[in-house]
Short mmCIF file of C-alpha atoms in Angstrom, two decimals:
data_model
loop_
_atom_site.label_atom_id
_atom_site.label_comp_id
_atom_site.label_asym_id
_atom_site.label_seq_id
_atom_site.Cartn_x
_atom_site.Cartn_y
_atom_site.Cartn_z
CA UNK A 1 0.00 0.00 0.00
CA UNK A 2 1.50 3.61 -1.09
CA UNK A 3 2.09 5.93 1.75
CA UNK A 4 -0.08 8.78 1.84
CA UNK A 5 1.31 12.51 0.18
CA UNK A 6 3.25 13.76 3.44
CA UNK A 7 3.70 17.26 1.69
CA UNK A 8 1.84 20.33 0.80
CA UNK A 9 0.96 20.14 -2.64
CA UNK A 10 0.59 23.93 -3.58
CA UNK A 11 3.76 24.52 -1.58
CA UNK A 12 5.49 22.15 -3.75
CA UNK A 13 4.36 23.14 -7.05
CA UNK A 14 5.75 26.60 -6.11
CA UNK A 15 8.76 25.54 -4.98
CA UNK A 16 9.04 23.67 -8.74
CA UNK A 17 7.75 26.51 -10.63
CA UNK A 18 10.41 28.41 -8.99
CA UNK A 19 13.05 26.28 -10.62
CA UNK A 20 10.92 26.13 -14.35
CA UNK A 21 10.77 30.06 -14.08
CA UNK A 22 14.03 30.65 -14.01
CA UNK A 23 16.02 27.07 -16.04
CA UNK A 24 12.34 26.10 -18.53
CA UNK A 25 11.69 22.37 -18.55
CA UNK A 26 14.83 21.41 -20.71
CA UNK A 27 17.19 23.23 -18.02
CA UNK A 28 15.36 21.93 -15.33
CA UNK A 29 16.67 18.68 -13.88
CA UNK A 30 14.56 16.23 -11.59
CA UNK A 31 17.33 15.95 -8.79
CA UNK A 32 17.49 20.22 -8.93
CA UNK A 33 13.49 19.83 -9.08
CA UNK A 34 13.23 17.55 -5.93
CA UNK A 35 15.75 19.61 -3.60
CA UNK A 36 13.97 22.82 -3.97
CA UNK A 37 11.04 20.82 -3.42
CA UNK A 38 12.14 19.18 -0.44
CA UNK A 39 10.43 15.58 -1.71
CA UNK A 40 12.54 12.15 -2.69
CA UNK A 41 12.47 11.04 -6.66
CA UNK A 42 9.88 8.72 -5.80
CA UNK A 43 7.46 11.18 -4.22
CA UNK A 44 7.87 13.40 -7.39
CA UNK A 45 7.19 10.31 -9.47
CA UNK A 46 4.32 8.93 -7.54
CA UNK A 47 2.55 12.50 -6.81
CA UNK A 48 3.00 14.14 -10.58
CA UNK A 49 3.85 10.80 -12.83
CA UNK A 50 6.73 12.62 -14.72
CA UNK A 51 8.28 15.01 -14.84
CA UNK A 52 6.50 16.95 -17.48
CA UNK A 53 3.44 16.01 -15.89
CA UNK A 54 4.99 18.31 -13.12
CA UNK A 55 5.41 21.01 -15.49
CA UNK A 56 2.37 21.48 -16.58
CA UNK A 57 1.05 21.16 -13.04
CA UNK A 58 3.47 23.81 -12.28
CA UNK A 59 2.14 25.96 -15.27
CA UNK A 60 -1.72 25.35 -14.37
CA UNK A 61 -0.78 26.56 -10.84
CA UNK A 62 1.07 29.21 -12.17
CA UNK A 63 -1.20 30.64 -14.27
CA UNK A 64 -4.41 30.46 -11.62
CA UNK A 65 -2.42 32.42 -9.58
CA UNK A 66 -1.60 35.30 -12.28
CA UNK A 67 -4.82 35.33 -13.80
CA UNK A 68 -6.32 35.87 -10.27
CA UNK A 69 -3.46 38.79 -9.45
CA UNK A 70 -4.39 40.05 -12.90
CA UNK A 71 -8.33 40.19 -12.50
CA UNK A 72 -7.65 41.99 -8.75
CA UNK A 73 -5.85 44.50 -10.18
CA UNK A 74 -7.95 44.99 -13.37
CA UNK A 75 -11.13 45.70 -10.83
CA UNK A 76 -9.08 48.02 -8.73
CA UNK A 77 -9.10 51.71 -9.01
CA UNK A 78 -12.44 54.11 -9.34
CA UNK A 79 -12.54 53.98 -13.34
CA UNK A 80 -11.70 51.06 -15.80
CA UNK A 81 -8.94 52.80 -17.20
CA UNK A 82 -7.42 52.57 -13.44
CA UNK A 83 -8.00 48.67 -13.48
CA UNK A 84 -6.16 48.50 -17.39
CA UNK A 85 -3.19 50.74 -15.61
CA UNK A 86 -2.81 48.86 -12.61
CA UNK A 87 -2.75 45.26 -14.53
CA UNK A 88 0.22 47.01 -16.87
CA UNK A 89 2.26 48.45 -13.77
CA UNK A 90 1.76 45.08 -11.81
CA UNK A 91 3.68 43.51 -14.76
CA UNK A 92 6.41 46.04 -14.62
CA UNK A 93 6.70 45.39 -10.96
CA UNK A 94 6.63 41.59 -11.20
CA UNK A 95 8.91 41.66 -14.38
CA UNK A 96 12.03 40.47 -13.24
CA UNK A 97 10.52 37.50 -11.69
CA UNK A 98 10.18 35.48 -15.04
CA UNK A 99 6.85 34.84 -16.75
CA UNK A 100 6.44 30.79 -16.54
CA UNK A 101 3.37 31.46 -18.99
CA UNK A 102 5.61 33.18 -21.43
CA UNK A 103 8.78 31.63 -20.76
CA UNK A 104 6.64 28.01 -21.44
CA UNK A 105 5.46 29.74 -24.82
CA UNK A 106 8.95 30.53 -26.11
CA UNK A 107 10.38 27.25 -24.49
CA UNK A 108 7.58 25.04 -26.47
CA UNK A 109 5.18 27.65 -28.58
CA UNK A 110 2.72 25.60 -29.56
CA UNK A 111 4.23 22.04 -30.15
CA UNK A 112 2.33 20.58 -27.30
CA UNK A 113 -1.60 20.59 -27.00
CA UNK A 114 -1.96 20.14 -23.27
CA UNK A 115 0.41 23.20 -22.63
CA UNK A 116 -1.43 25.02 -25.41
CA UNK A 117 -5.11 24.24 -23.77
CA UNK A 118 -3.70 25.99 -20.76
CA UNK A 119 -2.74 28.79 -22.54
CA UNK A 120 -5.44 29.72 -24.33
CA UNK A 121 -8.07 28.74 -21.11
CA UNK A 122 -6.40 31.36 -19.08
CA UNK A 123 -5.48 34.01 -22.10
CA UNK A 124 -9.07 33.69 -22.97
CA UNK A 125 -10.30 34.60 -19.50
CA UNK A 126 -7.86 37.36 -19.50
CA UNK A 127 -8.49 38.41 -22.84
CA UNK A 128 -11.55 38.79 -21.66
CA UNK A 129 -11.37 40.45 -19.00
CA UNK A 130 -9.87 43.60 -20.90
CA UNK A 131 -11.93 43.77 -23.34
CA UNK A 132 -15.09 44.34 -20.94
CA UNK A 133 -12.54 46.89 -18.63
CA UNK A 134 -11.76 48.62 -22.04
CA UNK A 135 -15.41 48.60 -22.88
CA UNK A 136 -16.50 50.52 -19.68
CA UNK A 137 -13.07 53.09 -19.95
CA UNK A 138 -15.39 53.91 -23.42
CA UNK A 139 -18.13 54.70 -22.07
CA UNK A 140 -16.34 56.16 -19.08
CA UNK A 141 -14.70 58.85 -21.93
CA UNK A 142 -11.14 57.31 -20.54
CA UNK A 143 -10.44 55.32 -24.19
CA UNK A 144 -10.33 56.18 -27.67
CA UNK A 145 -14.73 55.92 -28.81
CA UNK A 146 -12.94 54.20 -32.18
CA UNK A 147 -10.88 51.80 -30.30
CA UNK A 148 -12.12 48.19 -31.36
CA UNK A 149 -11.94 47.16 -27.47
CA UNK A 150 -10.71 43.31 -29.42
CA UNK A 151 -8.11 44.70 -30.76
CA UNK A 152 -6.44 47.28 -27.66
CA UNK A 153 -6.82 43.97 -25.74
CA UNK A 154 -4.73 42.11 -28.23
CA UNK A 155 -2.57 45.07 -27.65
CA UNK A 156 -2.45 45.16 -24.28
CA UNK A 157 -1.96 41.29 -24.38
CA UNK A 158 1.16 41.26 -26.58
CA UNK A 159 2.50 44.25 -24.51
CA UNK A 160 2.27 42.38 -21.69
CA UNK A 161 4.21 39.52 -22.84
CA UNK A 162 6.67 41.97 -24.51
CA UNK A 163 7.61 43.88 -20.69
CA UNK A 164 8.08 40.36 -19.85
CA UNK A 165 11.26 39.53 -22.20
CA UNK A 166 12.40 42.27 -22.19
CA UNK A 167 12.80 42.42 -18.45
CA UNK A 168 14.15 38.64 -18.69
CA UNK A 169 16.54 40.18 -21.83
CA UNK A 170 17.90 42.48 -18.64
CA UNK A 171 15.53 45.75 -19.75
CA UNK A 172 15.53 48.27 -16.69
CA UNK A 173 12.30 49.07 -14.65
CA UNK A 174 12.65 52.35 -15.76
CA UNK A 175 12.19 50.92 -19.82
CA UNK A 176 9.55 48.92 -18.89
CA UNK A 177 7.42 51.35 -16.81
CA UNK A 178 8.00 53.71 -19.92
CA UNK A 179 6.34 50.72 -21.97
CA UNK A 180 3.41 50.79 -20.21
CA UNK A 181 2.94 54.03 -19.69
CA UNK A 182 3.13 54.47 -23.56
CA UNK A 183 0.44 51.43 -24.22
CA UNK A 184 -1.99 53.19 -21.90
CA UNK A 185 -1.44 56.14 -24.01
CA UNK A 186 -2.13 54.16 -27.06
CA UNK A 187 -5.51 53.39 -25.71
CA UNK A 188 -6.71 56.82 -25.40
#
C-alpha cells in the first residue's frame, strides 16, 4: 500500500515553478526539481507521474495564480482605465521575476496541445477580461470611442508579454514602466 502525500501540494508546485521560471523544462533537472522541493524522486514520481506532468502542473498553478493577481488589479481603481493601468504596472513590478506562462510559450510555442489548452483557457479569460474593462473606460470617456476594445486587448496582451522579455533580456524598470505608460497612451 502507497504511503499517503506527506507534503503540501501547492507549496510544492511553487517551490518547482520556482526552478521552471528561471532554467524552462529542458534546463530543469529532476534531482534540482526535488531539492527545492524538499520531496525524494519517488514522491515526485508517484505525486506528478513525470516530470513533465509536473510542469504542466506547475504551469496550471502558475497561471491560476496570475490570472487571479491580474483580474484583482484589473477591478481596482475608481474607473476602468485605473484597473487597465494597474494590470500594466503590476507587470512592470513583477517583471524580473520570469513569466512561466511566457517563458513556457517561447520554451515550447505551440508544439504541445496540453500546454497550449492551458494557454489559451487562461489568455481567454484574461483576454476577456480587458476587453469588458476597455469597454467601460469607453463609455467612461477614458479610451479612444474608435478603439475596437478586441483589438487594444490584443494590444495590451502582446505588450504584456513583450515587458516580460524584455525584463528577462535584462531591460531596466525604468524601460519597462515607460512601456506601459506608452500602451496606456495608445488606448486613449
Amino acid at each position: 500500500m502507497a504511503r499517503p502525500q506527506a507534503f503540501d501540494r501547492d507549496q510544492v508546485l511553487d517551490a518547482a515553478i520556482a526552478v521552471f521560471r528561471q532554467h524552462g523544462f529542458e534546463g530543469s533537472s529532476a534531482t534540482a526539481l526535488v531539492t527545492a522541493m524538499g520531496i525524494g524522486r519517488q514522491s515526485l514520481y508517484n505525486s506528478f507521474g513525470d516530470k513533465w506532468q509536473l510542469y504542466r502542473d506547475a504551469i496550471h498553478r502558475y497561471a491560476t495564480t496570475e490570472i487571479e493577481a491580474h483580474l484583482a488589479a484589473l477591478r481596482g481603481g475608481v474607473r476602468a482605465i485605473d484597473g487597465i493601468q494597474r494590470v500594466l504596472l503590476r507587470v512592470v513590478e513583477t517583471a524580473q521575476d520570469m513569466c512561466l506562462g511566457v517563458s513556457s510559450i517561447c520554451e515550447f510555442g505551440t508544439a504541445h496541445a496540453d500546454l497550449s489548452d492551458i494557454h489559451e483557457r487562461f489568455g481567454t479569460i484574461l483576454n476577456a477580461a480587458l476587453r469588458e474593462r476597455l469597454r467601460q473606460a469607453q463609455a467612461e470617456g477614458d479610451v479612444a470611442s474608435d478603439m475596437n476594445p478586441d483589438d487594444a486587448a490584443a494590444f495590451l496582451l502582446s505588450t504584456i508579454a513583450g515587458i516580460r522579455v524584455s525584463a528577462r533580456a535584462g531591460t531596466d524598470p525604468q524601460t519597462l514602466a515607460t512601456i506601459a505608460r506608452t500602451a496606456l497612451r495608445a488606448i486613449r
